[in-house]
XYZ file of C-alpha atoms in Angstrom:
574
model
C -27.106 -89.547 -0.020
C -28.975 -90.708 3.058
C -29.194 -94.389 2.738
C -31.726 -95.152 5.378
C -34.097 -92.420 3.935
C -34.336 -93.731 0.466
C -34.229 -97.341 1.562
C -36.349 -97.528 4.460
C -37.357 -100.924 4.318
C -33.250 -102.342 4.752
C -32.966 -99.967 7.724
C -35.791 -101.169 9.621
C -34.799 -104.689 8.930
C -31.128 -103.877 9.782
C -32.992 -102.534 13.349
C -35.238 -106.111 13.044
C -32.236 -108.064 13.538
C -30.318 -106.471 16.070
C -33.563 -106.308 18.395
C -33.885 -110.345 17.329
C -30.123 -110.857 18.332
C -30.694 -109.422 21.080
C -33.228 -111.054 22.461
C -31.617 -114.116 21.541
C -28.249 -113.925 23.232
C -27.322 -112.724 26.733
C -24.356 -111.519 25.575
C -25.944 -108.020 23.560
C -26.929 -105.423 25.820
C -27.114 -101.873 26.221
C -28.568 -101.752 22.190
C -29.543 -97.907 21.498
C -30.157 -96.520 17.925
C -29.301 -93.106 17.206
C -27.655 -90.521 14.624
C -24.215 -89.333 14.714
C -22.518 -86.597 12.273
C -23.885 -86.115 9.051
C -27.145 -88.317 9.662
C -25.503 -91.688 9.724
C -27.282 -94.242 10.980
C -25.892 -95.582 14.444
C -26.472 -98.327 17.425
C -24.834 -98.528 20.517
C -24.306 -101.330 22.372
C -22.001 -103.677 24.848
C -20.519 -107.222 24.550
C -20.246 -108.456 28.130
C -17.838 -111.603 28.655
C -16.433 -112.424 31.793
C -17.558 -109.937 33.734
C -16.366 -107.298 31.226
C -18.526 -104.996 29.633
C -17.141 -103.220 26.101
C -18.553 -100.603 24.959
C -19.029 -100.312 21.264
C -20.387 -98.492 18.271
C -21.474 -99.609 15.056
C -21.918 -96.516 12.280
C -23.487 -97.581 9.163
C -21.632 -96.455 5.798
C -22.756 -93.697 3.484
C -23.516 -96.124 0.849
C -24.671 -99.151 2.601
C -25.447 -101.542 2.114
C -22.348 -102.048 -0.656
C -20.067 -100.853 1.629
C -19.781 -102.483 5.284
C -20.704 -101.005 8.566
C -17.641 -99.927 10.945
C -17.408 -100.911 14.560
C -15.555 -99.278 17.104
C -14.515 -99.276 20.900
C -16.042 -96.174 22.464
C -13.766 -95.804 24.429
C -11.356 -95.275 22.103
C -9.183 -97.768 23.220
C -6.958 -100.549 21.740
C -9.545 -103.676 21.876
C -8.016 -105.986 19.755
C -4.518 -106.965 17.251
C -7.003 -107.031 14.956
C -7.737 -103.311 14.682
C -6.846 -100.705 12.577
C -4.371 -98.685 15.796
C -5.779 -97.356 18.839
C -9.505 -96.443 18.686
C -8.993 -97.560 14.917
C -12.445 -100.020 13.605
C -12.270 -103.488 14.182
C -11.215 -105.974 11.663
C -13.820 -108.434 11.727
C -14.413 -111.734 9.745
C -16.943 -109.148 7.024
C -15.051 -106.131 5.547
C -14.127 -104.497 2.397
C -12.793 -107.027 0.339
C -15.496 -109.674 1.073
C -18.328 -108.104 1.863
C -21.974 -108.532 0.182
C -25.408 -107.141 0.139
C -26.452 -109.941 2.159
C -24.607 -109.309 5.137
C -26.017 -107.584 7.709
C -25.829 -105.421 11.322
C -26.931 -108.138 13.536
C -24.146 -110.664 11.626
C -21.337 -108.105 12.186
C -22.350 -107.505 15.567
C -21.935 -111.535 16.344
C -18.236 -111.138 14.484
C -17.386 -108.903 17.039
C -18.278 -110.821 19.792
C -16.330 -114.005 18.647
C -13.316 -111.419 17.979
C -13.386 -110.767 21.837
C -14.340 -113.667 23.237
C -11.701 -115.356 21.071
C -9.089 -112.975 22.210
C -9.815 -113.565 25.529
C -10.306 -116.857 26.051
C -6.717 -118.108 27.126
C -7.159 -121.699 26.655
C -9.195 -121.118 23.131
C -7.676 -121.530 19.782
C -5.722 -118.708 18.177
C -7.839 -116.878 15.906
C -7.081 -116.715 12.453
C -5.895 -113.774 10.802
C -7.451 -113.289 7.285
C -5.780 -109.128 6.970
C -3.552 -109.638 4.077
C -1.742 -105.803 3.095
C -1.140 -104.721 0.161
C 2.626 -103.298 -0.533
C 1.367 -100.341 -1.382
C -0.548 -99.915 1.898
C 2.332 -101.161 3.967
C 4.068 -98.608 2.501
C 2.176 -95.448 2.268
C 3.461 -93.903 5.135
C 6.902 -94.458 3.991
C 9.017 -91.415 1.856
C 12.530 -93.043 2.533
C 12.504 -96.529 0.103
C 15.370 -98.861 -0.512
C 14.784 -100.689 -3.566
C 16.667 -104.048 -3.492
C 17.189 -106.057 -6.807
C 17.476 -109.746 -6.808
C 21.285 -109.648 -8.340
C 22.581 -106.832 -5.904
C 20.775 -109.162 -2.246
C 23.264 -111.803 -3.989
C 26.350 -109.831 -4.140
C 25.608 -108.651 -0.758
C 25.306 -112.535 0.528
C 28.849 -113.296 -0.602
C 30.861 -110.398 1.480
C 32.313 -111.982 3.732
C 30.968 -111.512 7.512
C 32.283 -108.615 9.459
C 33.741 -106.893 6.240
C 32.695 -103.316 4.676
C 32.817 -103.157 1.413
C 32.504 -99.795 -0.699
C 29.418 -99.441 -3.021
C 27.684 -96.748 -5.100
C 24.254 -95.872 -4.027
C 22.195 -93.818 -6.860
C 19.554 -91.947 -5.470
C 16.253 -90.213 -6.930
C 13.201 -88.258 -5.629
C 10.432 -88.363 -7.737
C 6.594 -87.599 -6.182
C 7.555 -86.160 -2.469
C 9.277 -89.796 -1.626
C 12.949 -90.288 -2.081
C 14.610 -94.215 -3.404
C 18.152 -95.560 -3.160
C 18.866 -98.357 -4.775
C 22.963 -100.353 -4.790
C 23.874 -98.954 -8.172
C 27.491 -101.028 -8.026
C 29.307 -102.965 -5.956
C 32.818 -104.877 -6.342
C 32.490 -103.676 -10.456
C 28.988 -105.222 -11.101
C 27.205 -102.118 -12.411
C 23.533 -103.482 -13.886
C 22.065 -104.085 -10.816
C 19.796 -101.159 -10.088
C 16.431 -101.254 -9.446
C 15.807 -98.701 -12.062
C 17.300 -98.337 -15.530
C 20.531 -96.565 -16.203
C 20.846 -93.018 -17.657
C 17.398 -91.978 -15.570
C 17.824 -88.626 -13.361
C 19.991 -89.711 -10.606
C 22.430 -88.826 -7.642
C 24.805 -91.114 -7.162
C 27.352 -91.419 -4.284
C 29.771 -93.579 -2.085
C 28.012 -96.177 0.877
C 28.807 -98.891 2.994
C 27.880 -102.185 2.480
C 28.686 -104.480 5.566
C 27.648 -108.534 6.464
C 26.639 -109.075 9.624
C 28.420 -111.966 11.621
C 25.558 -114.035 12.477
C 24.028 -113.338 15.537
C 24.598 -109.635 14.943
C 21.219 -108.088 15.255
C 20.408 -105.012 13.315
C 20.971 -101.451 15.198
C 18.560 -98.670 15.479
C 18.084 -96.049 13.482
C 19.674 -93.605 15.640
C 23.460 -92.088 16.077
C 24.477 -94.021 18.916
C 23.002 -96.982 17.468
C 24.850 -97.362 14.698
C 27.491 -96.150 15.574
C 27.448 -98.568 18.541
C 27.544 -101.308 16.105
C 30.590 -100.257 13.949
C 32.347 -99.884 17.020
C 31.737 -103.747 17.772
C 32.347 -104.738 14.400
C 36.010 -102.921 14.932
C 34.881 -100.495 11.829
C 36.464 -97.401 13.851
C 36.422 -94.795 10.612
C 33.179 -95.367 9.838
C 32.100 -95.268 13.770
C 33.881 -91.951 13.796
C 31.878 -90.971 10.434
C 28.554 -91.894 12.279
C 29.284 -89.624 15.627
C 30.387 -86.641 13.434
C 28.088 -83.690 13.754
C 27.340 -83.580 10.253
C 27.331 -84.741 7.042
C 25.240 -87.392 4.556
C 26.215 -91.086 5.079
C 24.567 -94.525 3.889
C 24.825 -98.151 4.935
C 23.679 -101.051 3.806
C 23.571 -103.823 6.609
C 22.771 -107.392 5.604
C 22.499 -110.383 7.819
C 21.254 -113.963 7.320
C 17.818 -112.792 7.974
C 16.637 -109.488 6.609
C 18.594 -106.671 4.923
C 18.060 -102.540 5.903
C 19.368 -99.165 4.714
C 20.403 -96.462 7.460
C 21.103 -93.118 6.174
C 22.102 -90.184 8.084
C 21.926 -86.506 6.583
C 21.814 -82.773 7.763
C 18.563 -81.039 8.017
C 18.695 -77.722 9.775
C 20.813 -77.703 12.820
C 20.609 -81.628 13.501
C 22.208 -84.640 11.742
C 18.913 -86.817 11.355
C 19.714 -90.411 11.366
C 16.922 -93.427 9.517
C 15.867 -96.303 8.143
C 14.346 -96.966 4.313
C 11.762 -98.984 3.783
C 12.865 -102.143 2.339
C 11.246 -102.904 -1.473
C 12.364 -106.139 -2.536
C 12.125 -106.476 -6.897
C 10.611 -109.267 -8.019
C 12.501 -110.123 -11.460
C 10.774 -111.780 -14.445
C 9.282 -109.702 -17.721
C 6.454 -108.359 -18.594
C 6.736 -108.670 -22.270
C 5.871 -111.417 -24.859
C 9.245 -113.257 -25.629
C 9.565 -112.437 -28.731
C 9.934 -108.470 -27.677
C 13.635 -109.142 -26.905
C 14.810 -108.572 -30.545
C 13.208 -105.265 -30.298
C 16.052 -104.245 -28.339
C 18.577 -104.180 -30.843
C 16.158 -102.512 -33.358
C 15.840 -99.008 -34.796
C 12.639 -97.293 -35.465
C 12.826 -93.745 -37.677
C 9.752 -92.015 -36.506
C 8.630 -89.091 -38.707
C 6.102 -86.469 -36.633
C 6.562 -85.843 -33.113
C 3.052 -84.520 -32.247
C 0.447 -85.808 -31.229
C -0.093 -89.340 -32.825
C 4.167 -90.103 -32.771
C 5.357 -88.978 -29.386
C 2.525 -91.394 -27.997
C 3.825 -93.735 -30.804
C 7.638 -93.423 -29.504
C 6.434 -93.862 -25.940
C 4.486 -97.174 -26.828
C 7.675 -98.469 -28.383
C 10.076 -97.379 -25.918
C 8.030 -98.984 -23.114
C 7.839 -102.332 -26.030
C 11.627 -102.099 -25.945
C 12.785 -100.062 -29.071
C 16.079 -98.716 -27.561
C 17.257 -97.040 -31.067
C 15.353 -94.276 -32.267
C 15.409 -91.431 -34.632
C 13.134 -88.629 -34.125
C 12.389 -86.040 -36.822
C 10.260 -82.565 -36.351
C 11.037 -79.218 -36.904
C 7.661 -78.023 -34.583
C 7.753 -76.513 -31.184
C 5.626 -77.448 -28.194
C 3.243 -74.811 -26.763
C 0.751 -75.799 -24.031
C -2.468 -75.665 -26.531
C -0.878 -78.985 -27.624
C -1.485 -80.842 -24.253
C -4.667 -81.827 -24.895
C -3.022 -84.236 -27.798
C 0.299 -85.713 -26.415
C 2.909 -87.820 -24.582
C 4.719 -84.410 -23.642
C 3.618 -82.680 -20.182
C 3.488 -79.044 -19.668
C 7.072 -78.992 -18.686
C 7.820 -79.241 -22.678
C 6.560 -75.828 -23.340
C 8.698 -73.871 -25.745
C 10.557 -76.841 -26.882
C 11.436 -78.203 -30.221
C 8.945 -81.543 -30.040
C 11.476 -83.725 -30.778
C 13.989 -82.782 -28.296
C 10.639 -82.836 -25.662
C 10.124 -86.617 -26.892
C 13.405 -87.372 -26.726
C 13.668 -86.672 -23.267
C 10.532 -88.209 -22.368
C 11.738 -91.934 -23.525
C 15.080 -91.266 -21.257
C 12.435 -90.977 -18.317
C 10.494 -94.049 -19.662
C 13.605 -96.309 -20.685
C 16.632 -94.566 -18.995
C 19.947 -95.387 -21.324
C 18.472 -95.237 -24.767
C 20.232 -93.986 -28.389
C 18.141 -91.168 -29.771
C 18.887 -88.883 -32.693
C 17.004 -85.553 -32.706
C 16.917 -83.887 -36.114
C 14.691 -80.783 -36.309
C 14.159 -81.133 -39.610
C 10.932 -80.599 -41.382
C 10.742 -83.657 -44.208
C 9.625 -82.240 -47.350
C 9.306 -78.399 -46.026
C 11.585 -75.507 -47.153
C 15.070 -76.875 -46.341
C 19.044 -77.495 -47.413
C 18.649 -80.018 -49.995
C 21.785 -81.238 -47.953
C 19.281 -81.027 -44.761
C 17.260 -83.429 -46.142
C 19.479 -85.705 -48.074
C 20.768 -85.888 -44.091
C 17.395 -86.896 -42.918
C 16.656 -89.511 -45.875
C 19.976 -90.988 -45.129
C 19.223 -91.576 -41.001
C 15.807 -92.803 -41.537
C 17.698 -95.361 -43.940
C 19.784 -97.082 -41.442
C 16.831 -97.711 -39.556
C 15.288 -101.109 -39.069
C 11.469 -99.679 -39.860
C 10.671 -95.696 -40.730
C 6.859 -94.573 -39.946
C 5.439 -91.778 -41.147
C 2.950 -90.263 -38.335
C 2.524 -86.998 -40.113
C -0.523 -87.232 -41.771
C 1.198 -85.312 -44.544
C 1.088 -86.312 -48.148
C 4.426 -84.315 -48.953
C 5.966 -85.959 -46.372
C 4.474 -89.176 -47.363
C 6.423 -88.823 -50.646
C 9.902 -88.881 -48.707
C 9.468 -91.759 -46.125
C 8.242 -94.072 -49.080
C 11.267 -93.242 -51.489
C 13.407 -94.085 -48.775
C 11.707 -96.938 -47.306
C 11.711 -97.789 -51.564
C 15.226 -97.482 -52.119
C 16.118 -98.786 -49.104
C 13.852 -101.994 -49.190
C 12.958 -101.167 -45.181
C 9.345 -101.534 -44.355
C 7.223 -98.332 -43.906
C 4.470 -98.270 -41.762
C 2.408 -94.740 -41.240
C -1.313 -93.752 -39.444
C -3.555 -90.497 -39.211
C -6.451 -89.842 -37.091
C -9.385 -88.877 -39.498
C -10.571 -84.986 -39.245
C -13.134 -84.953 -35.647
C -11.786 -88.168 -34.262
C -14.367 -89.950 -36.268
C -11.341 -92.791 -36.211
C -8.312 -93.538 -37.887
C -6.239 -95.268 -40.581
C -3.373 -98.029 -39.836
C -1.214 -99.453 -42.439
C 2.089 -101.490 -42.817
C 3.996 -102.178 -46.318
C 7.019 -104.696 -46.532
C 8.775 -105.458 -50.031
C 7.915 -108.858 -51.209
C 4.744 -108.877 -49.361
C 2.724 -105.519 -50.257
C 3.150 -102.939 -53.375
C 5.607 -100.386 -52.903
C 4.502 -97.593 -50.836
C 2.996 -94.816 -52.965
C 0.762 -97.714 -54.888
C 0.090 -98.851 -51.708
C -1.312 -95.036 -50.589
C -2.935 -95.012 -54.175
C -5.085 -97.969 -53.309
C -6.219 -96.681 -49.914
C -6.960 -93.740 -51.434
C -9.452 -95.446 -53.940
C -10.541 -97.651 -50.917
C -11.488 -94.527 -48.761
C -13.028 -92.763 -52.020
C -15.340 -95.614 -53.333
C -17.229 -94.988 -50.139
C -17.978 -91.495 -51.525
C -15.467 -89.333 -49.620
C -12.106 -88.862 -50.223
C -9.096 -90.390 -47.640
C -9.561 -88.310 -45.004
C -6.810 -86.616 -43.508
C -4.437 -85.324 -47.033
C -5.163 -81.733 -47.346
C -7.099 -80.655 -44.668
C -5.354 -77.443 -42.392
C -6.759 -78.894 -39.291
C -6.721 -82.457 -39.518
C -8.352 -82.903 -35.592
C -11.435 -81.092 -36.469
C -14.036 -81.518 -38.683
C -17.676 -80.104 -39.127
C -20.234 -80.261 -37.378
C -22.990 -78.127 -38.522
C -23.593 -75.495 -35.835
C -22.846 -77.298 -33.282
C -19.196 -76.489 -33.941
C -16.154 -78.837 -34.848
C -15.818 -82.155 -33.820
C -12.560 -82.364 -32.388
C -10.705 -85.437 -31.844
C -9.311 -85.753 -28.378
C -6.194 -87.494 -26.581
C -8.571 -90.956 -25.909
C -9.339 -91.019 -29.415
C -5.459 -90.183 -30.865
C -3.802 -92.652 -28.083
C -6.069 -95.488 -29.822
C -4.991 -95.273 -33.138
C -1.095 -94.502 -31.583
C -1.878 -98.096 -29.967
C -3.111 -99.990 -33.353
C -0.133 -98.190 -34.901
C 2.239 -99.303 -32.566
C 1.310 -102.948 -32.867
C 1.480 -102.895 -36.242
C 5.283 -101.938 -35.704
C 5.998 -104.080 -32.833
C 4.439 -106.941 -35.742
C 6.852 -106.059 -38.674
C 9.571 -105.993 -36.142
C 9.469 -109.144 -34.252
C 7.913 -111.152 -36.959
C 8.781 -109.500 -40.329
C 7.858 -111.944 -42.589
C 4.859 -113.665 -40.989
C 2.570 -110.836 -39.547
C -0.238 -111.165 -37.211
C -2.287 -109.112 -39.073
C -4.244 -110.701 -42.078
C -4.464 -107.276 -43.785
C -1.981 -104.668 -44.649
C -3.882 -101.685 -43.492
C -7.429 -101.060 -41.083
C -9.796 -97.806 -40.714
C -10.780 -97.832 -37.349
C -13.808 -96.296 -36.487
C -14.433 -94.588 -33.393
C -17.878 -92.939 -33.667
C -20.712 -93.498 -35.910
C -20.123 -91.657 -38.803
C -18.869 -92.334 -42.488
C -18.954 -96.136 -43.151
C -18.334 -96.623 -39.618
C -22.057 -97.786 -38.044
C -20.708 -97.768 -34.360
C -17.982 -96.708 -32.701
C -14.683 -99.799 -32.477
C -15.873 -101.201 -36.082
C -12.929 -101.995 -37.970
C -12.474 -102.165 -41.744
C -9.726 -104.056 -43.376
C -8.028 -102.910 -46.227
C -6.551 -105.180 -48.566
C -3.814 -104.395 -51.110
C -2.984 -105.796 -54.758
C 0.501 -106.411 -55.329
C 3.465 -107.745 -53.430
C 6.598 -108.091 -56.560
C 9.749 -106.855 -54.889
C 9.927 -103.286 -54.810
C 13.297 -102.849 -56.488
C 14.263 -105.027 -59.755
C 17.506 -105.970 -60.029
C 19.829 -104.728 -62.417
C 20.296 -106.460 -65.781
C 23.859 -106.572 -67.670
C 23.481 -103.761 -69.904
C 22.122 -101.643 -66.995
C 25.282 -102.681 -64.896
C 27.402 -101.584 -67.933
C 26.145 -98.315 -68.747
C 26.529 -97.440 -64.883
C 30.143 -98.046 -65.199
C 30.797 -96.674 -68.396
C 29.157 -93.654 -66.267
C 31.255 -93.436 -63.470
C 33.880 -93.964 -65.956
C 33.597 -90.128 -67.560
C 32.608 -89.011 -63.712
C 36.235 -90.210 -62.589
C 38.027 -90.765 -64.897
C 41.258 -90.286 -62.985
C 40.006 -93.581 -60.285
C 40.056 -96.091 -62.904
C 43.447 -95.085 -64.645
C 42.709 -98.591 -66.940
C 42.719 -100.497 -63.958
C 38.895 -101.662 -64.987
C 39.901 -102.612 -68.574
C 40.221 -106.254 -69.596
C 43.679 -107.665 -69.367
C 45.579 -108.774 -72.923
């Protein structure tokens, strides 16, 4: 896009008021319009002050004017501390992160005059700085990061100045940029910056205190070693001057705190400094999350709709989880799921298994490649029944009715709340719902009524039964398919429906039991987002408890079972 060509009208006003500046001010001279590379519009022009004449050129964005002009010396030179590095633009009072329509050539011409004059002018008030960087852009040119929690700066505050002190540094290199972080030091072990159980290396550092006055060394061999030698620290000085071999330090004064690190690369022992990442603490999470970390969550269906589901919960805090699938991940499934390309070939639950270690390090998983309700060992699935059991909430994210039938006679027996989803066939949207005993019917009734709910709107519930339940069709156009946007939405109402039962299991958030979420306009879904709540008849415990007789005939039972573990111990007394 050439700006100045399809909005002639700005550019000769931007050309207006430069000419009027100009003539206004003795300052401007030199003023020349022209085109550099790739037809951007350009002027010329000097800034004389005392005497001095500085050249400078101001090139007009691609996509002004909603993006600012840039200014610089043409020279080349280093103008200004307020400039991007030697020949770098200007930083004047308009740029980026203020900058408006309204603002023009001639005004950012006058900035850089009162940037120079400002500068220059000895007796003159300091200018103020208004270039405020990021962390992330103070950082970008950075691949060596020490990560510093609040706890671990603490423990390093009370060794005693002078003193080393042995720690464990845990190391990682993830996306071309390596982190340390203290992972213990004098037996305090939960300070990382990270969570435990991630892929790690871990090794033996230094961590010394700095008498005060002690300034920190430079990165280099004689530097640091220069400094143990003061500090009378003559193994590690001899460590440092070795020709090889991996060492880290952690020096901490009253001031700042730095990481030095020394390792073998090629035929030289290259010496360094990290750049220091200080952790803020405080959560992230509603208070209420923090029981969520002594829960357990039995998620049936690994694919696409419960590995995002397990994700969403691990990152919620979940920390207990048992995952059952007997499928295998191939790379057509990428389209659909948590998993990266990386899981190809794997058993899905394994694949999601390790994916919550990389979200939540440390975290109790049971894998059990089991398919619930397919051709296996009745033992094999009286296994399976018996895990999802001991869990806090089971959900079914199958979108099988089979299946169905297993979660909800354990969730039944069991008295555990069941919550399951499916994404309706082409993504048209989705189905939600959560049962608790006491407060909804059983599970099956429960499925029975959504089922009429779906069918009195002339189709029946639509996922059971169908091969492909992603795809449905479309005339012939083809299938509509659903696609990962449209399954991570109903993974997200799914998961908040089991972050609900967990942190507040008998009050819920949620009016109604279960929702159809639409996503496109189709069905009884007018527009895409339209939600439909779906309420349920029924909430009598799910389980009646056992009257006398029923009590009786169960022992008279186990009587003629075992007859041999009563020996008349159970009979009344004369």
């Amino acid at each position: 896009m050439i700006w100045w060509l399809e909005n002639p009208t700005r550019a000769r006003s931007e050309r207006q008021g430069v000419a009027g500046l100009a003539e206004r001010v003795a300052w401007l001279k030199g003023v020349r319009w022209h085109l550099s590379n790739g037809a951007a519009l350009a002027v010329d022009f000097e800034i004389e002050h005392d005497g001095d004449s500085v050249p400078l050129t101001m090139t007009y964005a691609e996509f002004h004017p909603n993006s600012p002009p840039i200014v610089l010396p043409r020279d080349g030179s280093r103008l200004s501390s307020h400039q991007y590095g030697t020949g770098g633009n200007l930083c004047l009072e308009y740029r980026a992160d203020n900058w408006e329509t309204s603002i023009t050539g001639a005004m950012m011409i006058e900035s850089a005059h009162r940037l120079i004059a400002g500068e220059r002018d000895v007796d003159g008030p300091e200018l103020p700085s208004a270039h405020a960087v990021s962390l992330g852009q103070s950082v970008r040119g950075s691949y060596f990061r020490f990560l510093l929690t609040r706890q671990m700066e603490e423990r390093l505050k009370a060794i005693a100045p002078g003193q080393s002190v042995e720690i464990g540094i845990a190391e990682k290199y993830y996306a071309d940029t390596f982190t340390v972080t203290i992972a213990e030091i004098d037996g305090v072990t939960d300070g990382r910056a990270w969570p435990a159980g991630i892929r790690e290396t871990t090794k033996r550092g230094q961590a010394i205190r700095l008498p005060e006055g002690t300034a920190m060394p430079a990165a280099t061999q004689t530097g640091i070693a220069g400094l143990l030698g003061a500090l009378g620290l003559g193994v590690l000085r001899e460590a440092a001057l070795a020709a090889s071999g991996e060492m880290d330090l952690v020096l901490a004064s009253a001031t700042e705190t730095a990481h030095f690190y020394a390792y073998d690369a090629g035929q030289k022992r290259v010496f360094g400094r990290s750049r220091l990442l200080k952790i803020a603490t405080g959560g992230r999470l509603p208070d209420d999350y923090a029981v969520l970390a002594g829960k357990s969550v039995g998620i049936v269906g690994c694919g696409s709709l419960g590995s995002k589901l397990a994700a969403m919960l691990a990152r919620a805090g979940v920390r207990t989880f048992t995952l059952v699938d007997d499928d295998v991940f191939f790379a057509e499934n990428l389209v659909r799921n948590e998993l990266g390309a990386a899981a190809a070939g794997v058993h899905k639950a394994d694949a999601v298994r390790s994916r919550l270690i990389e979200i939540a390090g440390t975290i109790d998983v049971t894998v059990r490649r089991v398919a619930l309700g397919g051709q296996e060992s009745a033992d094999s699935t009286d296994s399976v029944m018996s895990a999802l059991r001991a869990c806090d909430l089971i959900i079914d994210a199958t979108a099988d009715a089979h299946c169905f039938n297993f979660c909800a006679a354990v969730a039944k027996e069991s008295l555990k709340p069941l919550v399951w989803g499916e994404v309706f066939a082409g993504g048209i949207g989705g189905l939600v719902a959560r049962v608790r005993s006491g407060h909804e019917p059983e599970p099956q009734a429960a499925r029975n009524q959504i089922n009429a709910w779906c069918n009195a709107y002339g189709v029946p519930a639509p996922l059971a039964g169908l091969a492909a339940p992603y795809e449905a069709a479309a005339g012939s156009a083809g299938p509509l398919v659903a696609d990962d946007a449209e399954v991570s939405i109903i993974a997200g109402h799914l998961a908040r429906l089991a972050t609900d039962v967990l942190t507040l299991p008998e009050d819920s958030a949620f009016p109604a039991p279960a929702y159809a979420i639409g996503l496109r306009k189709a069905w009884i879904f007018s527009q895409p987002f339209e939600t439909w709540p779906i309420e349920l008849a029924g909430s009598a415990p799910w389980k009646a408890e056992q009257d006398p007789a029923s009590v009786a005939d169960s022992l008279a039972l186990l009587r003629e079972l075992l007859p041999s573990a009563f020996d008349g111990h159970d009979q009344p007394s004369e």
